[in-house]
Amino acid sequence: MLVQLYYVLFVHLKLANTKIESVPELAKSPLSVIICARNEITNLEQFLPSILAQNYPEFEVVVVNDRSWDGTEAFLEKLEKEHSNLKIVKILDNDKFIAGKKFAVTMGIKAAKHDWLVFTDADCRPESTNWLMCMQQPDNEKTEIVLGYSPYFKKKSLLNALIRFETFFTAVNYLAFALKGMPYMGVGRNMAYKKSLFFAKKGFAAHMHIPSGDDDLFVNAHANAENTEIRINKNSHVWSEPNRSWAGYLRQKKRHFGAGKFYKSKHKFILSVQIIFQFLFYVSLAACLFVSLETRYIAAGIFVLSVIIKCLVYPKLLSRLNYSDLRWWFPFLDILLFFFLMLNGFLSVFGNKKVNWK
């Protein structure tokens, strides 16, 4: 329990107490938005207009059409005639190239004409027209990476509640550790970095063979206390469509698990300690239920105490990260998420190794 308290009170509480940044009044420099799409016609029709309508004086939107056959090409060509700042990059089937999102992202970055790059996905919608104002290049010239936050749309299902809760804790972890000077990941639905940094570090060359990790592995390798900032202002949030099936969610988490194995050793250590002691916490409580009546009371007391401490921190974070509706459910979802992550870890280690982007 003491290890859990460290993460709650000395890591996550820092994010809960940090001052929320304001929306900049002026744009500092032009930027490029990068979106990769493979058979995303429905999402592009619904969400791309909100990207193009951003309140930012000079920006381009680079959409990489990665071998789509669902009408994406015709839609983008039509939209390109209406928006001079929309640029289309088309990838064709070719055995000489490595298929996958990293290749698509690389092509989009090469096509971008500005140094500051903001990344999102085809199924994402900014919270406001000031999204790019929030995610623009900071005044601090040392900053090369900005980590944003991307919640999922609310749906009426247990799966949706679990997905949003897991997204919440993932975000709390990586944003809080970034505040403590140890950034270890970001999400490609909402992040930004310099084009010059990408090419100076040779892009995804070090992990091009790994299907996932175009976002978190790049951040893990190149972010540090000096060159990374976070954004949590609600205007900077980008909403995304969640998985609708348990199988689809398991596949998504399997990709993430595969990338996590290639994090820096110190990051794998802090994340492993977190999950291992959470496992020991629940196992110990369960074991106490079968010893004696006295140990049952002790286990119940420890559990209630842990919930009370978490209630002092997480409701504020849930509000800041657009998930206030989950505050009444978080003890139950915390347990459910723990068992789901255990199952996902088992399946990732012993299941089918093949993972795909689309």
mmCIF file of C-alpha atoms in Angstrom:
data_model
loop_
_atom_site.group_PDB
_atom_site.id
_atom_site.type_symbol
_atom_site.label_atom_id
_atom_site.label_comp_id
_atom_site.label_asym_id
_atom_site.label_seq_id
_atom_site.Cartn_x
_atom_site.Cartn_y
_atom_site.Cartn_z
ATOM 1 C CA MET A 1 0.000 0.000 0.000
ATOM 2 C CA LEU A 2 2.864 2.376 0.779
ATOM 3 C CA VAL A 3 4.165 2.078 -2.791
ATOM 4 C CA GLN A 4 0.689 2.836 -4.135
ATOM 5 C CA LEU A 5 0.531 5.872 -1.868
ATOM 6 C CA TYR A 6 3.802 7.129 -3.333
ATOM 7 C CA TYR A 7 2.325 7.162 -6.841
ATOM 8 C CA VAL A 8 -0.911 8.784 -5.622
ATOM 9 C CA LEU A 9 0.531 11.431 -3.294
ATOM 10 C CA PHE A 10 3.950 12.184 -4.806
ATOM 11 C CA VAL A 11 3.303 11.711 -8.526
ATOM 12 C CA HIS A 12 -0.395 12.053 -9.394
ATOM 13 C CA LEU A 13 -1.082 14.743 -6.793
ATOM 14 C CA LYS A 14 1.484 16.949 -8.550
ATOM 15 C CA LEU A 15 -0.710 16.911 -11.664
ATOM 16 C CA ALA A 16 -3.825 17.604 -9.594
ATOM 17 C CA ASN A 17 -2.207 20.673 -8.028
ATOM 18 C CA THR A 18 -0.386 22.083 -11.048
ATOM 19 C CA LYS A 19 -1.730 25.321 -12.471
ATOM 20 C CA ILE A 20 -3.690 24.863 -15.680
ATOM 21 C CA GLU A 21 -2.073 26.838 -18.478
ATOM 22 C CA SER A 22 -4.106 29.551 -20.179
ATOM 23 C CA VAL A 23 -4.861 29.715 -23.901
ATOM 24 C CA PRO A 24 -2.213 31.883 -25.619
ATOM 25 C CA GLU A 25 -3.579 35.122 -27.032
ATOM 26 C CA LEU A 26 -1.296 35.140 -30.067
ATOM 27 C CA ALA A 27 0.074 32.558 -32.465
ATOM 28 C CA LYS A 28 3.852 32.394 -32.399
ATOM 29 C CA SER A 29 4.636 30.668 -35.694
ATOM 30 C CA PRO A 30 2.979 28.594 -38.442
ATOM 31 C CA LEU A 31 2.502 24.869 -37.911
ATOM 32 C CA SER A 32 1.535 21.664 -39.692
ATOM 33 C CA VAL A 33 -1.105 19.180 -38.525
ATOM 34 C CA ILE A 34 -0.381 15.555 -39.475
ATOM 35 C CA ILE A 35 -3.214 13.007 -39.833
ATOM 36 C CA CYS A 36 -2.797 9.460 -41.156
ATOM 37 C CA ALA A 37 -5.898 7.718 -42.497
ATOM 38 C CA ARG A 38 -6.565 4.229 -43.812
ATOM 39 C CA ASN A 39 -10.182 3.624 -44.833
ATOM 40 C CA GLU A 40 -11.420 6.405 -42.550
ATOM 41 C CA ILE A 41 -13.974 8.054 -44.838
ATOM 42 C CA THR A 42 -16.717 8.189 -42.183
ATOM 43 C CA ASN A 43 -14.439 9.710 -39.550
ATOM 44 C CA LEU A 44 -12.856 12.158 -41.980
ATOM 45 C CA GLU A 45 -16.269 13.414 -43.073
ATOM 46 C CA GLN A 46 -17.276 13.909 -39.450
ATOM 47 C CA PHE A 47 -14.101 15.279 -37.870
ATOM 48 C CA LEU A 48 -11.740 16.775 -40.491
ATOM 49 C CA PRO A 49 -13.832 19.969 -40.904
ATOM 50 C CA SER A 50 -13.285 20.775 -37.202
ATOM 51 C CA ILE A 51 -9.508 20.535 -37.754
ATOM 52 C CA LEU A 52 -9.653 22.829 -40.782
ATOM 53 C CA ALA A 53 -11.805 25.328 -38.851
ATOM 54 C CA GLN A 54 -9.208 25.965 -36.138
ATOM 55 C CA ASN A 55 -8.680 29.507 -34.871
ATOM 56 C CA TYR A 56 -5.064 29.778 -35.940
ATOM 57 C CA PRO A 57 -3.714 32.323 -38.448
ATOM 58 C CA GLU A 58 -1.336 30.125 -40.439
ATOM 59 C CA PHE A 59 -1.434 26.328 -40.496
ATOM 60 C CA GLU A 60 -1.692 23.450 -42.917
ATOM 61 C CA VAL A 61 -3.360 20.065 -42.512
ATOM 62 C CA VAL A 62 -1.429 17.176 -44.070
ATOM 63 C CA VAL A 63 -3.609 14.091 -44.502
ATOM 64 C CA VAL A 64 -1.791 10.900 -45.463
ATOM 65 C CA ASN A 65 -4.124 8.588 -47.378
ATOM 66 C CA ASP A 66 -2.570 5.194 -46.690
ATOM 67 C CA ARG A 67 -3.843 2.820 -49.400
ATOM 68 C CA SER A 68 -7.552 3.463 -48.738
ATOM 69 C CA TRP A 69 -10.260 1.958 -50.934
ATOM 70 C CA ASP A 70 -13.405 3.240 -49.183
ATOM 71 C CA GLY A 71 -13.850 6.591 -50.952
ATOM 72 C CA THR A 72 -11.316 8.490 -48.860
ATOM 73 C CA GLU A 73 -9.408 9.661 -51.924
ATOM 74 C CA ALA A 74 -12.443 11.234 -53.627
ATOM 75 C CA PHE A 75 -13.551 12.954 -50.428
ATOM 76 C CA LEU A 76 -10.112 14.421 -49.747
ATOM 77 C CA GLU A 77 -9.718 15.643 -53.331
ATOM 78 C CA LYS A 78 -13.081 17.401 -53.082
ATOM 79 C CA LEU A 79 -12.174 18.992 -49.749
ATOM 80 C CA GLU A 80 -8.762 20.047 -51.064
ATOM 81 C CA LYS A 81 -10.477 22.265 -53.643
ATOM 82 C CA GLU A 82 -12.333 24.050 -50.845
ATOM 83 C CA HIS A 83 -9.395 24.487 -48.448
ATOM 84 C CA SER A 84 -6.085 25.864 -49.660
ATOM 85 C CA ASN A 85 -4.343 24.730 -46.448
ATOM 86 C CA LEU A 86 -5.237 21.050 -46.943
ATOM 87 C CA LYS A 87 -2.437 18.914 -48.391
ATOM 88 C CA ILE A 88 -2.940 15.279 -49.404
ATOM 89 C CA VAL A 89 -0.183 12.670 -49.400
ATOM 90 C CA LYS A 90 -1.133 9.449 -51.163
ATOM 91 C CA ILE A 91 0.533 6.108 -50.416
ATOM 92 C CA LEU A 92 0.101 3.340 -52.952
ATOM 93 C CA ASP A 93 0.593 -0.390 -52.512
ATOM 94 C CA ASN A 94 4.241 -1.097 -53.204
ATOM 95 C CA ASP A 95 6.305 -4.037 -52.043
ATOM 96 C CA LYS A 96 9.413 -1.847 -51.752
ATOM 97 C CA PHE A 97 7.963 0.085 -48.835
ATOM 98 C CA ILE A 98 7.236 -0.972 -45.286
ATOM 99 C CA ALA A 99 3.491 -0.743 -44.777
ATOM 100 C CA GLY A 100 2.249 0.597 -41.462
ATOM 101 C CA LYS A 101 1.496 3.771 -39.587
ATOM 102 C CA LYS A 102 5.137 4.717 -38.987
ATOM 103 C CA PHE A 103 5.762 4.856 -42.712
ATOM 104 C CA ALA A 104 2.597 6.922 -43.185
ATOM 105 C CA VAL A 105 3.607 9.324 -40.402
ATOM 106 C CA THR A 106 7.086 9.667 -41.900
ATOM 107 C CA MET A 107 5.625 10.545 -45.303
ATOM 108 C CA GLY A 108 3.380 13.139 -43.686
ATOM 109 C CA ILE A 109 6.299 14.704 -41.825
ATOM 110 C CA LYS A 110 8.371 14.863 -45.012
ATOM 111 C CA ALA A 111 5.512 16.632 -46.794
ATOM 112 C CA ALA A 112 4.973 19.180 -43.977
ATOM 113 C CA LYS A 113 6.364 22.631 -44.756
ATOM 114 C CA HIS A 114 6.549 23.902 -41.151
ATOM 115 C CA ASP A 115 8.916 22.837 -38.371
ATOM 116 C CA TRP A 116 6.299 22.594 -35.614
ATOM 117 C CA LEU A 117 4.154 19.483 -36.118
ATOM 118 C CA VAL A 118 0.889 18.714 -34.325
ATOM 119 C CA PHE A 119 -0.389 15.140 -34.521
ATOM 120 C CA THR A 120 -3.870 13.689 -34.280
ATOM 121 C CA ASP A 121 -5.928 10.864 -35.821
ATOM 122 C CA ALA A 122 -8.752 10.713 -38.332
ATOM 123 C CA ASP A 123 -11.284 9.741 -35.645
ATOM 124 C CA CYS A 124 -10.491 12.741 -33.435
ATOM 125 C CA ARG A 125 -12.300 16.027 -32.791
ATOM 126 C CA PRO A 126 -10.727 18.986 -30.942
ATOM 127 C CA GLU A 127 -12.558 20.237 -27.878
ATOM 128 C CA SER A 128 -12.518 23.780 -29.255
ATOM 129 C CA THR A 129 -11.333 25.959 -32.115
ATOM 130 C CA ASN A 130 -8.428 27.001 -29.871
ATOM 131 C CA TRP A 131 -6.812 23.553 -29.900
ATOM 132 C CA LEU A 132 -3.928 24.652 -32.124
ATOM 133 C CA MET A 133 -3.442 27.836 -30.106
ATOM 134 C CA CYS A 134 -2.824 25.580 -27.095
ATOM 135 C CA MET A 135 -0.607 23.071 -28.920
ATOM 136 C CA GLN A 136 1.537 25.598 -30.798
ATOM 137 C CA GLN A 137 5.286 25.933 -30.340
ATOM 138 C CA PRO A 138 5.975 27.277 -26.815
ATOM 139 C CA ASP A 139 7.896 30.463 -26.109
ATOM 140 C CA ASN A 140 10.672 28.397 -24.547
ATOM 141 C CA GLU A 141 12.930 27.562 -27.470
ATOM 142 C CA LYS A 142 14.321 24.543 -25.609
ATOM 143 C CA THR A 143 10.917 22.855 -25.802
ATOM 144 C CA GLU A 144 10.812 20.357 -28.650
ATOM 145 C CA ILE A 145 7.909 18.150 -27.542
ATOM 146 C CA VAL A 146 4.434 18.990 -26.199
ATOM 147 C CA LEU A 147 2.281 16.222 -24.728
ATOM 148 C CA GLY A 148 -1.473 16.711 -24.939
ATOM 149 C CA TYR A 149 -4.450 14.733 -23.696
ATOM 150 C CA SER A 150 -7.117 12.840 -25.634
ATOM 151 C CA PRO A 151 -10.238 11.548 -23.842
ATOM 152 C CA TYR A 152 -12.709 9.156 -25.454
ATOM 153 C CA PHE A 153 -16.339 9.961 -26.227
ATOM 154 C CA LYS A 154 -18.825 8.685 -23.663
ATOM 155 C CA LYS A 155 -21.061 5.752 -24.630
ATOM 156 C CA LYS A 156 -23.504 3.711 -22.567
ATOM 157 C CA SER A 157 -21.618 0.495 -21.832
ATOM 158 C CA LEU A 158 -19.328 -1.082 -19.264
ATOM 159 C CA LEU A 159 -16.626 -1.409 -21.930
ATOM 160 C CA ASN A 160 -16.754 2.322 -22.610
ATOM 161 C CA ALA A 161 -16.468 3.135 -18.894
ATOM 162 C CA LEU A 162 -13.447 0.827 -18.628
ATOM 163 C CA ILE A 163 -11.795 2.319 -21.732
ATOM 164 C CA ARG A 164 -12.242 5.864 -20.460
ATOM 165 C CA PHE A 165 -11.021 4.918 -16.981
ATOM 166 C CA GLU A 166 -7.915 3.215 -18.374
ATOM 167 C CA THR A 167 -7.272 6.243 -20.612
ATOM 168 C CA PHE A 168 -7.625 8.499 -17.579
ATOM 169 C CA PHE A 169 -5.028 6.605 -15.528
ATOM 170 C CA THR A 170 -2.648 6.301 -18.461
ATOM 171 C CA ALA A 171 -2.870 10.059 -18.992
ATOM 172 C CA VAL A 172 -2.490 10.865 -15.292
ATOM 173 C CA ASN A 173 0.638 8.725 -15.214
ATOM 174 C CA TYR A 174 2.441 10.081 -18.284
ATOM 175 C CA LEU A 175 1.432 13.707 -17.683
ATOM 176 C CA ALA A 176 2.389 13.590 -13.992
ATOM 177 C CA PHE A 177 5.738 11.927 -14.653
ATOM 178 C CA ALA A 178 6.435 14.521 -17.356
ATOM 179 C CA LEU A 179 5.816 17.226 -14.738
ATOM 180 C CA LYS A 180 8.319 15.475 -12.481
ATOM 181 C CA GLY A 181 10.932 15.633 -15.245
ATOM 182 C CA MET A 182 10.572 12.044 -16.449
ATOM 183 C CA PRO A 183 8.446 12.038 -19.621
ATOM 184 C CA TYR A 184 8.098 8.496 -20.926
ATOM 185 C CA MET A 185 5.252 8.484 -23.465
ATOM 186 C CA GLY A 186 2.655 10.466 -25.362
ATOM 187 C CA VAL A 187 -0.417 9.636 -27.422
ATOM 188 C CA GLY A 188 -0.505 10.229 -31.166
ATOM 189 C CA ARG A 189 -4.078 11.503 -30.947
ATOM 190 C CA ASN A 190 -2.791 14.730 -29.415
ATOM 191 C CA MET A 191 0.872 15.633 -29.269
ATOM 192 C CA ALA A 192 3.392 17.889 -31.007
ATOM 193 C CA TYR A 193 7.093 18.032 -31.743
ATOM 194 C CA LYS A 194 9.623 19.634 -34.055
ATOM 195 C CA LYS A 195 10.251 18.286 -37.527
ATOM 196 C CA SER A 196 13.914 19.093 -37.028
ATOM 197 C CA LEU A 197 13.971 16.856 -33.926
ATOM 198 C CA PHE A 198 12.413 13.987 -35.891
ATOM 199 C CA PHE A 199 15.095 14.070 -38.568
ATOM 200 C CA ALA A 200 17.947 14.815 -36.158
ATOM 201 C CA LYS A 201 17.036 11.607 -34.307
ATOM 202 C CA LYS A 202 16.571 9.664 -37.573
ATOM 203 C CA GLY A 203 12.824 9.339 -37.160
ATOM 204 C CA PHE A 204 11.555 5.860 -36.333
ATOM 205 C CA ALA A 205 14.690 4.082 -37.579
ATOM 206 C CA ALA A 206 15.469 2.545 -34.190
ATOM 207 C CA HIS A 207 12.067 0.843 -33.934
ATOM 208 C CA MET A 208 10.684 0.757 -37.475
ATOM 209 C CA HIS A 209 10.356 -3.037 -37.164
ATOM 210 C CA ILE A 210 7.834 -2.655 -34.324
ATOM 211 C CA PRO A 211 4.270 -2.183 -35.672
ATOM 212 C CA SER A 212 3.211 0.197 -32.891
ATOM 213 C CA GLY A 213 4.969 3.010 -31.060
ATOM 214 C CA ASP A 214 4.929 5.866 -33.583
ATOM 215 C CA ASP A 215 3.983 8.080 -30.641
ATOM 216 C CA ASP A 216 5.105 6.611 -27.311
ATOM 217 C CA LEU A 217 8.390 5.045 -28.456
ATOM 218 C CA PHE A 218 9.477 8.289 -30.122
ATOM 219 C CA VAL A 219 8.678 10.270 -26.972
ATOM 220 C CA ASN A 220 10.277 7.620 -24.753
ATOM 221 C CA ALA A 221 13.522 7.807 -26.701
ATOM 222 C CA HIS A 222 13.831 11.581 -27.090
ATOM 223 C CA ALA A 223 11.807 13.420 -24.415
ATOM 224 C CA ASN A 224 13.532 14.729 -21.294
ATOM 225 C CA ALA A 225 13.004 17.183 -18.457
ATOM 226 C CA GLU A 226 14.365 20.106 -20.503
ATOM 227 C CA ASN A 227 12.640 19.667 -23.861
ATOM 228 C CA THR A 228 9.114 18.521 -22.904
ATOM 229 C CA GLU A 229 5.970 20.328 -21.744
ATOM 230 C CA ILE A 230 2.390 19.198 -21.152
ATOM 231 C CA ARG A 231 -1.001 20.735 -21.938
ATOM 232 C CA ILE A 232 -4.127 20.017 -19.880
ATOM 233 C CA ASN A 233 -6.285 23.086 -20.547
ATOM 234 C CA LYS A 234 -9.663 21.766 -21.736
ATOM 235 C CA ASN A 235 -9.282 23.785 -24.941
ATOM 236 C CA SER A 236 -6.262 21.601 -25.736
ATOM 237 C CA HIS A 237 -8.148 18.292 -25.412
ATOM 238 C CA VAL A 238 -8.900 16.152 -28.452
ATOM 239 C CA TRP A 239 -11.825 13.740 -28.262
ATOM 240 C CA SER A 240 -11.586 10.347 -29.925
ATOM 241 C CA GLU A 241 -13.884 7.488 -30.901
ATOM 242 C CA PRO A 242 -13.454 4.483 -28.560
ATOM 243 C CA ASN A 243 -13.477 0.822 -29.477
ATOM 244 C CA ARG A 244 -16.974 -0.677 -29.518
ATOM 245 C CA SER A 245 -15.961 -4.309 -28.914
ATOM 246 C CA TRP A 246 -13.947 -6.131 -26.255
ATOM 247 C CA ALA A 247 -11.939 -7.909 -28.963
ATOM 248 C CA GLY A 248 -11.016 -4.620 -30.628
ATOM 249 C CA TYR A 249 -9.978 -3.099 -27.315
ATOM 250 C CA LEU A 250 -7.836 -6.141 -26.504
ATOM 251 C CA ARG A 251 -6.084 -5.820 -29.871
ATOM 252 C CA GLN A 252 -5.427 -2.129 -29.217
ATOM 253 C CA LYS A 253 -3.972 -2.783 -25.770
ATOM 254 C CA LYS A 254 -1.897 -5.632 -27.175
ATOM 255 C CA ARG A 255 -0.228 -3.168 -29.572
ATOM 256 C CA HIS A 256 0.478 -0.796 -26.697
ATOM 257 C CA PHE A 257 1.863 -3.596 -24.548
ATOM 258 C CA GLY A 258 4.204 -4.607 -27.359
ATOM 259 C CA ALA A 259 5.621 -1.093 -27.628
ATOM 260 C CA GLY A 260 6.049 -0.795 -23.860
ATOM 261 C CA LYS A 261 8.592 -3.610 -23.847
ATOM 262 C CA PHE A 262 10.978 -1.283 -25.712
ATOM 263 C CA TYR A 263 10.831 1.621 -23.245
ATOM 264 C CA LYS A 264 13.989 2.765 -21.501
ATOM 265 C CA SER A 265 14.926 0.554 -18.551
ATOM 266 C CA LYS A 266 14.180 3.227 -15.942
ATOM 267 C CA HIS A 267 10.699 3.751 -17.367
ATOM 268 C CA LYS A 268 9.962 0.038 -17.495
ATOM 269 C CA PHE A 269 11.079 -0.152 -13.862
ATOM 270 C CA ILE A 270 8.760 2.576 -12.540
ATOM 271 C CA LEU A 271 5.808 1.195 -14.500
ATOM 272 C CA SER A 272 6.551 -2.401 -13.482
ATOM 273 C CA VAL A 273 6.813 -1.462 -9.812
ATOM 274 C CA GLN A 274 3.468 0.291 -10.077
ATOM 275 C CA ILE A 275 1.604 -2.702 -11.533
ATOM 276 C CA ILE A 276 3.437 -5.333 -9.429
ATOM 277 C CA PHE A 277 2.620 -3.655 -6.125
ATOM 278 C CA GLN A 278 -0.956 -3.095 -7.234
ATOM 279 C CA PHE A 279 -1.105 -6.820 -7.932
ATOM 280 C CA LEU A 280 0.390 -7.623 -4.507
ATOM 281 C CA PHE A 281 -2.049 -5.231 -2.860
ATOM 282 C CA TYR A 282 -5.145 -6.950 -4.246
ATOM 283 C CA VAL A 283 -3.734 -10.453 -3.807
ATOM 284 C CA SER A 284 -2.885 -9.720 -0.159
ATOM 285 C CA LEU A 285 -6.355 -8.340 0.510
ATOM 286 C CA ALA A 286 -7.945 -11.388 -1.106
ATOM 287 C CA ALA A 287 -5.736 -13.734 0.919
ATOM 288 C CA CYS A 288 -6.734 -12.021 4.156
ATOM 289 C CA LEU A 289 -10.366 -12.930 3.503
ATOM 290 C CA PHE A 290 -9.558 -16.616 3.944
ATOM 291 C CA VAL A 291 -7.467 -16.405 7.132
ATOM 292 C CA SER A 292 -9.659 -15.223 9.972
ATOM 293 C CA LEU A 293 -12.425 -12.796 10.837
ATOM 294 C CA GLU A 294 -9.867 -10.376 12.287
ATOM 295 C CA THR A 295 -7.815 -10.299 9.064
ATOM 296 C CA ARG A 296 -10.994 -9.680 7.098
ATOM 297 C CA TYR A 297 -11.617 -6.543 9.146
ATOM 298 C CA ILE A 298 -8.014 -5.462 8.640
ATOM 299 C CA ALA A 299 -8.251 -6.032 4.870
ATOM 300 C CA ALA A 300 -11.524 -4.114 4.717
ATOM 301 C CA GLY A 301 -9.994 -1.245 6.703
ATOM 302 C CA ILE A 302 -6.919 -1.060 4.461
ATOM 303 C CA PHE A 303 -9.077 -1.094 1.329
ATOM 304 C CA VAL A 304 -11.373 1.645 2.656
ATOM 305 C CA LEU A 305 -8.342 3.739 3.661
ATOM 306 C CA SER A 306 -6.838 3.407 0.183
ATOM 307 C CA VAL A 307 -10.159 4.470 -1.374
ATOM 308 C CA ILE A 308 -10.403 7.491 0.933
ATOM 309 C CA ILE A 309 -6.876 8.632 0.029
ATOM 310 C CA LYS A 310 -7.585 8.211 -3.679
ATOM 311 C CA CYS A 311 -10.816 10.183 -3.232
ATOM 312 C CA LEU A 312 -8.716 13.140 -2.093
ATOM 313 C CA VAL A 313 -6.802 13.183 -5.393
ATOM 314 C CA TYR A 314 -8.612 11.573 -8.293
ATOM 315 C CA PRO A 315 -11.977 13.409 -8.371
ATOM 316 C CA LYS A 316 -10.108 16.664 -9.100
ATOM 317 C CA LEU A 317 -8.106 14.924 -11.826
ATOM 318 C CA LEU A 318 -11.243 13.334 -13.283
ATOM 319 C CA SER A 319 -12.746 16.814 -13.539
ATOM 320 C CA ARG A 320 -9.620 18.274 -15.133
ATOM 321 C CA LEU A 321 -9.472 15.463 -17.684
ATOM 322 C CA ASN A 322 -13.162 15.551 -18.682
ATOM 323 C CA TYR A 323 -14.231 12.357 -16.904
ATOM 324 C CA SER A 324 -16.179 13.704 -13.913
ATOM 325 C CA ASP A 325 -18.967 11.160 -14.450
ATOM 326 C CA LEU A 326 -16.594 8.324 -13.469
ATOM 327 C CA ARG A 327 -15.857 9.617 -9.966
ATOM 328 C CA TRP A 328 -18.634 7.539 -8.374
ATOM 329 C CA TRP A 329 -17.437 4.365 -10.086
ATOM 330 C CA PHE A 330 -13.695 4.570 -9.730
ATOM 331 C CA PRO A 331 -13.217 1.989 -6.868
ATOM 332 C CA PHE A 332 -15.082 -0.630 -8.916
ATOM 333 C CA LEU A 333 -13.407 0.371 -12.184
ATOM 334 C CA ASP A 334 -9.995 0.354 -10.489
ATOM 335 C CA ILE A 335 -10.436 -3.324 -9.614
ATOM 336 C CA LEU A 336 -11.916 -4.199 -13.012
ATOM 337 C CA LEU A 337 -9.083 -2.429 -14.827
ATOM 338 C CA PHE A 338 -6.507 -4.298 -12.757
ATOM 339 C CA PHE A 339 -7.896 -7.703 -13.786
ATOM 340 C CA PHE A 340 -8.268 -6.581 -17.404
ATOM 341 C CA LEU A 341 -4.619 -5.476 -17.550
ATOM 342 C CA MET A 342 -3.565 -8.807 -16.051
ATOM 343 C CA LEU A 343 -5.536 -10.628 -18.764
ATOM 344 C CA ASN A 344 -4.111 -8.372 -21.476
ATOM 345 C CA GLY A 345 -0.559 -8.938 -20.238
ATOM 346 C CA PHE A 346 -1.083 -12.702 -20.272
ATOM 347 C CA LEU A 347 -2.548 -12.675 -23.784
ATOM 348 C CA SER A 348 0.206 -10.371 -25.041
ATOM 349 C CA VAL A 349 2.911 -12.694 -23.758
ATOM 350 C CA PHE A 350 1.387 -16.026 -24.762
ATOM 351 C CA GLY A 351 -1.043 -15.117 -27.530
ATOM 352 C CA ASN A 352 -0.640 -14.455 -31.244
ATOM 353 C CA LYS A 353 2.320 -12.087 -31.759
ATOM 354 C CA LYS A 354 1.064 -10.445 -34.958
ATOM 355 C CA VAL A 355 -0.377 -6.938 -34.632
ATOM 356 C CA ASN A 356 -1.512 -4.522 -37.353
ATOM 357 C CA TRP A 357 -2.312 -0.821 -37.555
ATOM 358 C CA LYS A 358 -5.404 -1.174 -39.744
#
